[in-house]
């Protein structure tokens, strides 16, 4: 017997919606659709990797509720996250007699979620969006919070809009087809959430994170619901990213620099893992956490089979790349640091020598 569905309510001024997490949820997409929409047609966006795996189950469930499915598929991968990829998608949907009530369902990882969200925000000046995330990262991070968009040659996610979904449906069973490296990347964001918000959750992770790696779906359901609740509460406090939402950048200032300097040989999750280890080292040298907490942070990251050391990059290049990160405000590097585990603070007064030492500690 699997666990009953868990529902997390998101309450943001001007938009209220539910995030449902449950095994086999995709099979009940028809009923779930009828709870939020009476439209006789739906748009579904997916990508070339997720479509062949999970689209037919979704379509079948939607058809059983009497909804006609208009589908569009984009090529999988971050390199296709641009406006050009979306032009044929707009063509396809606009040729199919949609109206402002026609919901768009984004079935895929964060790339499909961000791009589908952007289409939903812009087509006919906005239609309802339903996120159906299929990577752990998209489930616990990208699908919550209403940020949508595409990349531009000048930088990532530079064209976009805030567009909150009407619903988010998460079926942990789809994670069984996810490549393990992608699963571990999502775990990096889960570790981040507990470090910044929940000391008790962090203890749970220390005991159970191996169950995520072995695809224990009951555990994954609990883990996802817990993380969605954390992300949703941070977003509800700061829907337009003007304050505490910055806490979600823990490990990301170091992480983005590592990703970039490595030419993306390190994935986002691996960069964030190393970045959180560096942040823990920095917090320790600033006296914000003790040695035991520093060790526990590194240990839980390593338990998720993510890197905490062995960095093979030029230290100065990484430090320099950090200075170009968009989180730099008025020329100062800003760091989100644990103080202690379960709480986060922002520091913009860290001497560059300590930053360098924190990167050096990853070698
Ligand atoms: N909107 C936000 O708040 C937010 C937050 C974090 C990240 N993001 C964005 O999310 C993107 C990264 O998301 P991602 O890591 O999910 O990458 P992704 O969407 O590229 O997915 C990774 C790969 O896994 C495949 N895949 C997805 N689900 C699968 C499944 N169940 N089985 C097999 N393969 C599957 C995809 O086709 C892709 O090849 C970035 O573009 C980033 O900017 C957005
Ligand atoms: Zn991230």
XYZ file of C-alpha atoms and ligand atoms in Angstrom:
408
model
C 0.000 0.000 0.000
C 1.425 3.331 -0.956
C 0.961 6.519 1.048
C -2.129 8.652 0.430
C -1.622 11.797 -1.622
C -0.096 14.777 0.233
C -1.357 18.267 -0.540
C 0.640 21.430 0.185
C -1.292 24.679 -0.141
C 0.517 27.691 -1.536
C -0.933 30.988 -0.378
C 0.607 33.935 -2.192
C -1.268 37.230 -2.296
C -3.299 37.115 -5.527
C -2.833 33.401 -6.153
C -3.693 30.321 -4.155
C -3.103 26.819 -5.435
C -2.380 23.292 -4.325
C 0.693 21.197 -4.903
C -0.332 17.533 -4.847
C 2.244 14.795 -4.313
C 1.290 11.163 -4.772
C 2.326 7.960 -6.473
C 0.302 7.270 -9.599
C -1.063 10.805 -9.678
C -0.557 11.003 -13.444
C -3.177 8.262 -13.854
C -5.687 10.492 -12.044
C -4.861 13.581 -14.119
C -8.400 13.563 -15.561
C -10.075 14.030 -12.159
C -7.371 16.433 -11.055
C -7.946 18.523 -14.181
C -11.659 18.746 -13.503
C -10.933 20.161 -10.032
C -9.297 23.234 -11.603
C -10.668 23.534 -15.144
C -13.788 22.800 -17.176
C -12.065 23.367 -20.515
C -12.764 20.764 -23.220
C -9.177 20.956 -24.474
C -5.713 21.213 -22.922
C -2.264 22.065 -24.240
C 0.563 19.771 -23.168
C 4.235 20.679 -23.544
C 6.876 18.016 -23.099
C 10.397 17.260 -24.306
C 11.928 14.604 -26.532
C 13.166 12.534 -23.576
C 10.178 12.746 -21.203
C 7.495 12.545 -23.910
C 8.174 8.952 -24.997
C 8.338 7.848 -21.337
C 5.393 9.555 -19.663
C 3.191 11.418 -22.143
C 0.953 8.537 -23.173
C -0.163 7.831 -19.563
C -0.988 11.516 -19.090
C -2.863 11.754 -22.389
C -4.907 8.688 -21.621
C -5.939 10.069 -18.233
C -6.867 13.441 -19.742
C -8.876 11.875 -22.544
C -10.851 9.787 -20.065
C -12.018 13.095 -18.565
C -13.169 14.210 -22.008
C -10.332 16.669 -22.662
C -8.840 16.933 -26.151
C -5.041 17.087 -25.968
C -3.060 19.500 -28.137
C 0.561 18.495 -27.738
C 3.895 20.069 -28.549
C 7.334 18.625 -27.920
C 10.635 20.475 -27.657
C 14.081 18.894 -27.920
C 15.435 17.911 -24.469
C 18.260 19.896 -22.910
C 19.215 23.284 -21.520
C 20.787 24.262 -24.876
C 17.282 24.391 -26.383
C 15.919 26.733 -23.698
C 15.564 29.727 -26.005
C 12.925 31.757 -27.808
C 13.664 30.019 -31.121
C 12.553 26.682 -29.715
C 9.279 28.258 -28.654
C 8.220 29.730 -32.003
C 6.902 26.417 -33.412
C 5.241 25.753 -30.041
C 3.244 28.984 -30.292
C 2.399 28.062 -33.923
C 1.143 24.651 -32.898
C -1.004 25.866 -29.996
C -2.403 28.933 -31.761
C -3.493 26.812 -34.731
C -5.650 24.697 -32.418
C -8.452 27.045 -31.369
C -7.364 27.607 -27.813
C -8.856 30.330 -25.653
C -7.886 32.010 -22.388
C -9.425 29.194 -20.371
C -7.403 26.463 -22.099
C -4.847 25.250 -19.556
C -1.244 24.488 -20.481
C 0.279 21.441 -18.805
C 4.092 21.387 -18.611
C 5.277 17.767 -18.345
C 9.035 17.594 -17.837
C 12.032 18.870 -15.925
C 12.823 22.468 -15.072
C 13.492 23.370 -18.701
C 10.008 22.317 -19.827
C 8.531 23.868 -16.672
C 10.211 27.238 -17.228
C 9.460 27.270 -20.967
C 5.907 25.974 -20.611
C 5.364 28.518 -17.873
C 6.600 31.263 -20.158
C 4.257 30.169 -22.947
C 1.377 30.050 -20.441
C 2.263 33.556 -19.257
C 2.327 34.996 -22.764
C 0.050 33.092 -25.123
C -3.233 35.054 -25.491
C -1.745 37.249 -22.705
C -1.916 34.403 -20.235
C -3.640 31.034 -19.746
C -3.801 28.747 -16.672
C -0.615 26.735 -16.064
C -0.385 23.277 -14.541
C 3.105 22.067 -13.680
C 3.782 18.329 -13.827
C 7.488 18.207 -12.910
C 9.390 15.011 -13.698
C 12.869 15.650 -12.261
C 13.511 15.882 -8.528
C 14.920 19.380 -9.061
C 11.811 20.531 -10.886
C 9.581 18.947 -8.211
C 11.211 20.582 -5.189
C 12.466 23.778 -6.780
C 11.597 24.936 -10.314
C 7.859 24.128 -10.267
C 7.266 26.132 -7.079
C 7.373 29.899 -7.085
C 6.063 31.078 -10.427
C 9.347 32.003 -12.104
C 9.203 31.197 -15.830
C 11.466 32.032 -18.733
C 14.072 31.204 -21.324
C 17.777 31.847 -21.819
C 19.353 34.487 -24.054
C 22.846 34.451 -25.561
C 23.805 37.097 -22.972
C 22.840 34.887 -20.028
C 20.491 32.357 -18.476
C 16.826 33.070 -17.735
C 17.046 36.676 -18.928
C 13.673 36.651 -20.682
C 10.715 35.662 -18.577
C 7.762 36.460 -16.382
C 6.310 35.618 -12.998
C 3.281 33.385 -13.647
C 1.953 31.309 -10.754
C 0.474 27.924 -11.662
C -3.159 26.934 -11.104
C -1.927 23.584 -9.762
C 1.205 21.461 -9.443
C 0.880 17.676 -9.756
C 3.854 15.615 -8.611
C 4.031 11.878 -9.217
C 7.193 10.480 -7.571
C 6.854 7.289 -9.647
C 8.232 9.101 -12.711
C 11.581 9.390 -10.902
C 12.232 5.706 -11.602
C 13.190 6.640 -15.178
C 15.330 9.640 -14.213
C 19.102 9.278 -14.752
C 20.790 8.902 -11.293
C 22.966 11.982 -11.776
C 19.807 14.085 -12.219
C 18.304 12.557 -9.077
C 21.410 13.450 -7.058
C 21.240 17.001 -8.438
C 17.741 17.356 -6.986
C 18.993 16.078 -3.641
C 21.446 18.976 -3.495
C 18.480 21.390 -3.438
C 16.756 19.270 -0.738
C 19.859 19.459 1.458
C 19.949 23.225 0.854
C 16.336 23.645 2.006
C 16.945 21.955 5.351
C 20.204 23.823 5.956
C 18.448 27.187 5.534
C 15.100 26.352 7.183
C 14.785 23.096 9.130
C 17.279 21.580 11.587
C 14.900 18.666 12.294
C 14.554 18.006 8.568
C 18.337 17.987 8.306
C 18.533 15.243 10.971
C 15.947 13.245 9.027
C 18.075 13.604 5.908
C 21.154 12.343 7.729
C 19.268 9.167 8.611
C 17.320 8.610 5.401
C 18.946 10.179 2.365
C 20.168 6.753 1.165
C 16.489 5.801 0.724
C 16.169 8.482 -1.966
C 19.110 7.011 -3.871
C 17.515 3.571 -3.790
C 14.259 5.066 -5.161
C 12.141 4.260 -2.088
C 9.001 5.933 -3.427
C 7.275 6.335 -0.045
C 10.321 8.152 1.261
C 10.598 10.238 -1.918
C 6.966 11.274 -1.550
C 7.598 12.506 2.013
C 10.851 14.157 1.021
C 9.237 15.979 -1.909
C 6.251 17.152 0.168
C 8.606 18.414 2.890
C 10.752 20.311 0.385
C 7.845 21.743 -1.543
C 6.491 23.073 1.762
C 9.803 24.778 2.539
C 10.143 26.315 -0.918
C 6.476 27.403 -0.895
C 6.844 29.109 2.485
C 9.952 31.016 1.392
C 8.208 32.076 -1.825
C 5.030 33.105 0.011
C 7.140 35.349 2.247
C 8.812 36.965 -0.750
C 6.937 36.312 -4.036
C 8.958 38.788 -6.136
C 12.414 37.964 -4.824
C 13.158 41.117 -2.909
C 14.341 39.675 0.392
C 14.427 36.254 2.095
C 14.037 34.358 -1.165
C 17.761 35.027 -1.546
C 18.309 32.362 1.136
C 17.556 29.823 -1.603
C 20.886 30.822 -3.130
C 22.856 28.984 -0.439
C 25.804 27.321 -2.191
C 24.867 28.956 -5.497
C 27.378 31.823 -5.557
C 30.236 29.317 -5.305
C 28.253 26.764 -7.341
C 27.557 28.913 -10.392
C 31.215 29.921 -10.557
C 32.292 26.270 -10.394
C 29.785 25.264 -13.100
C 30.907 28.091 -15.376
C 34.673 27.720 -14.926
C 34.407 23.957 -15.492
C 32.581 24.615 -18.791
C 29.593 22.761 -17.270
C 31.593 19.586 -16.642
C 30.159 19.950 -13.134
C 26.353 19.859 -13.288
C 24.265 22.445 -11.458
C 23.647 20.032 -8.564
C 27.334 19.157 -8.295
C 28.286 22.846 -8.310
C 25.731 23.548 -5.585
C 26.997 20.575 -3.550
C 30.572 21.883 -3.677
C 29.204 25.383 -3.074
C 27.371 24.308 0.082
C 30.523 22.580 1.339
C 32.437 25.830 0.704
C 29.698 27.867 2.417
C 29.930 25.582 5.442
C 33.688 26.065 5.550
C 33.269 29.821 5.256
C 30.595 29.867 7.980
C 32.965 27.914 10.220
C 35.830 30.356 9.641
C 33.495 33.282 10.396
C 32.454 31.585 13.646
C 28.817 31.128 12.537
C 28.830 27.341 12.958
C 31.043 24.920 14.881
C 33.278 22.199 13.457
C 30.676 19.501 14.171
C 28.026 21.321 12.077
C 30.514 21.854 9.265
C 31.336 18.163 9.298
C 27.646 17.164 9.313
C 26.897 19.347 6.269
C 29.767 17.852 4.279
C 28.796 14.333 5.402
C 25.185 14.571 4.275
C 26.242 15.933 0.865
C 28.698 13.052 0.503
C 25.984 10.563 1.542
C 23.948 11.796 -1.422
C 26.977 10.856 -3.558
C 27.577 14.475 -4.428
C 31.069 16.026 -4.407
C 32.466 17.930 -1.386
C 36.129 17.903 -2.453
C 38.426 16.990 -5.312
C 37.884 20.278 -7.145
C 40.161 20.362 -10.173
C 39.810 23.993 -11.189
C 41.989 27.059 -10.929
C 41.097 28.688 -7.590
C 41.673 32.257 -8.798
C 39.461 31.684 -11.824
C 36.647 30.455 -9.590
C 36.976 33.444 -7.242
C 37.022 35.790 -10.227
C 33.946 34.155 -11.766
C 32.107 34.693 -8.483
C 32.633 38.419 -8.799
C 30.654 38.308 -12.057
C 27.748 36.434 -10.509
C 24.490 38.321 -10.714
C 24.070 38.110 -6.943
C 26.802 40.706 -6.484
C 25.180 43.867 -5.151
C 27.064 47.171 -5.378
C 30.378 45.461 -6.008
C 30.232 43.248 -2.910
C 29.990 39.489 -2.915
C 26.947 38.306 -0.998
C 26.911 34.955 0.709
C 24.067 32.994 2.183
C 25.501 31.103 5.134
C 24.176 28.637 7.706
C 23.984 30.190 11.167
C 23.501 27.521 12.532
C 22.044 24.531 10.571
C 18.329 25.289 10.026
C 18.762 29.031 9.681
C 20.397 31.278 7.100
C 21.909 34.729 7.098
C 23.274 36.917 4.332
C 26.754 38.406 4.662
C 28.240 40.909 2.233
C 31.321 41.771 4.280
C 33.414 38.641 3.799
C 37.115 39.388 3.153
C 38.178 38.024 -0.230
C 40.977 36.048 1.425
C 38.397 33.996 3.359
C 36.430 33.445 0.147
C 39.591 32.169 -1.478
C 40.287 29.848 1.451
C 36.749 28.476 1.235
C 37.271 27.598 -2.447
C 40.730 26.217 -1.643
C 39.119 23.929 0.951
C 37.372 22.103 -1.911
C 40.593 20.911 -3.531
N 11.748 28.524 -12.152
C 12.560 28.312 -11.136
O 12.329 28.798 -10.022
C 13.750 27.422 -11.334
C 14.462 26.953 -10.217
C 15.537 26.097 -10.437
C 15.889 25.736 -11.731
N 15.183 26.219 -12.784
C 15.542 25.831 -14.170
O 15.375 24.436 -14.290
C 16.246 23.963 -15.311
C 16.905 22.693 -14.832
O 15.902 21.732 -14.580
P 16.217 20.166 -14.607
O 17.392 19.888 -13.791
O 14.935 19.480 -14.313
O 16.684 19.938 -16.122
P 15.957 19.396 -17.441
O 14.584 19.880 -17.560
O 16.899 19.670 -18.546
O 15.908 17.820 -17.183
C 17.114 17.083 -17.159
C 17.079 15.927 -18.155
O 16.274 14.883 -17.640
C 15.276 14.508 -18.577
N 14.136 14.039 -17.790
C 13.260 14.804 -17.099
N 12.430 14.031 -16.389
C 12.768 12.743 -16.662
C 12.272 11.485 -16.220
N 11.305 11.398 -15.298
N 12.838 10.370 -16.723
C 13.870 10.462 -17.609
N 14.397 11.618 -18.032
C 13.847 12.753 -17.563
C 15.067 15.726 -19.428
O 14.540 15.398 -20.672
C 16.485 16.297 -19.512
O 17.186 15.643 -20.517
C 17.213 25.078 -15.629
O 16.889 25.617 -16.891
C 16.967 26.102 -14.536
O 17.150 27.430 -14.977
C 14.132 27.051 -12.611
Zn 19.805 25.432 -7.753
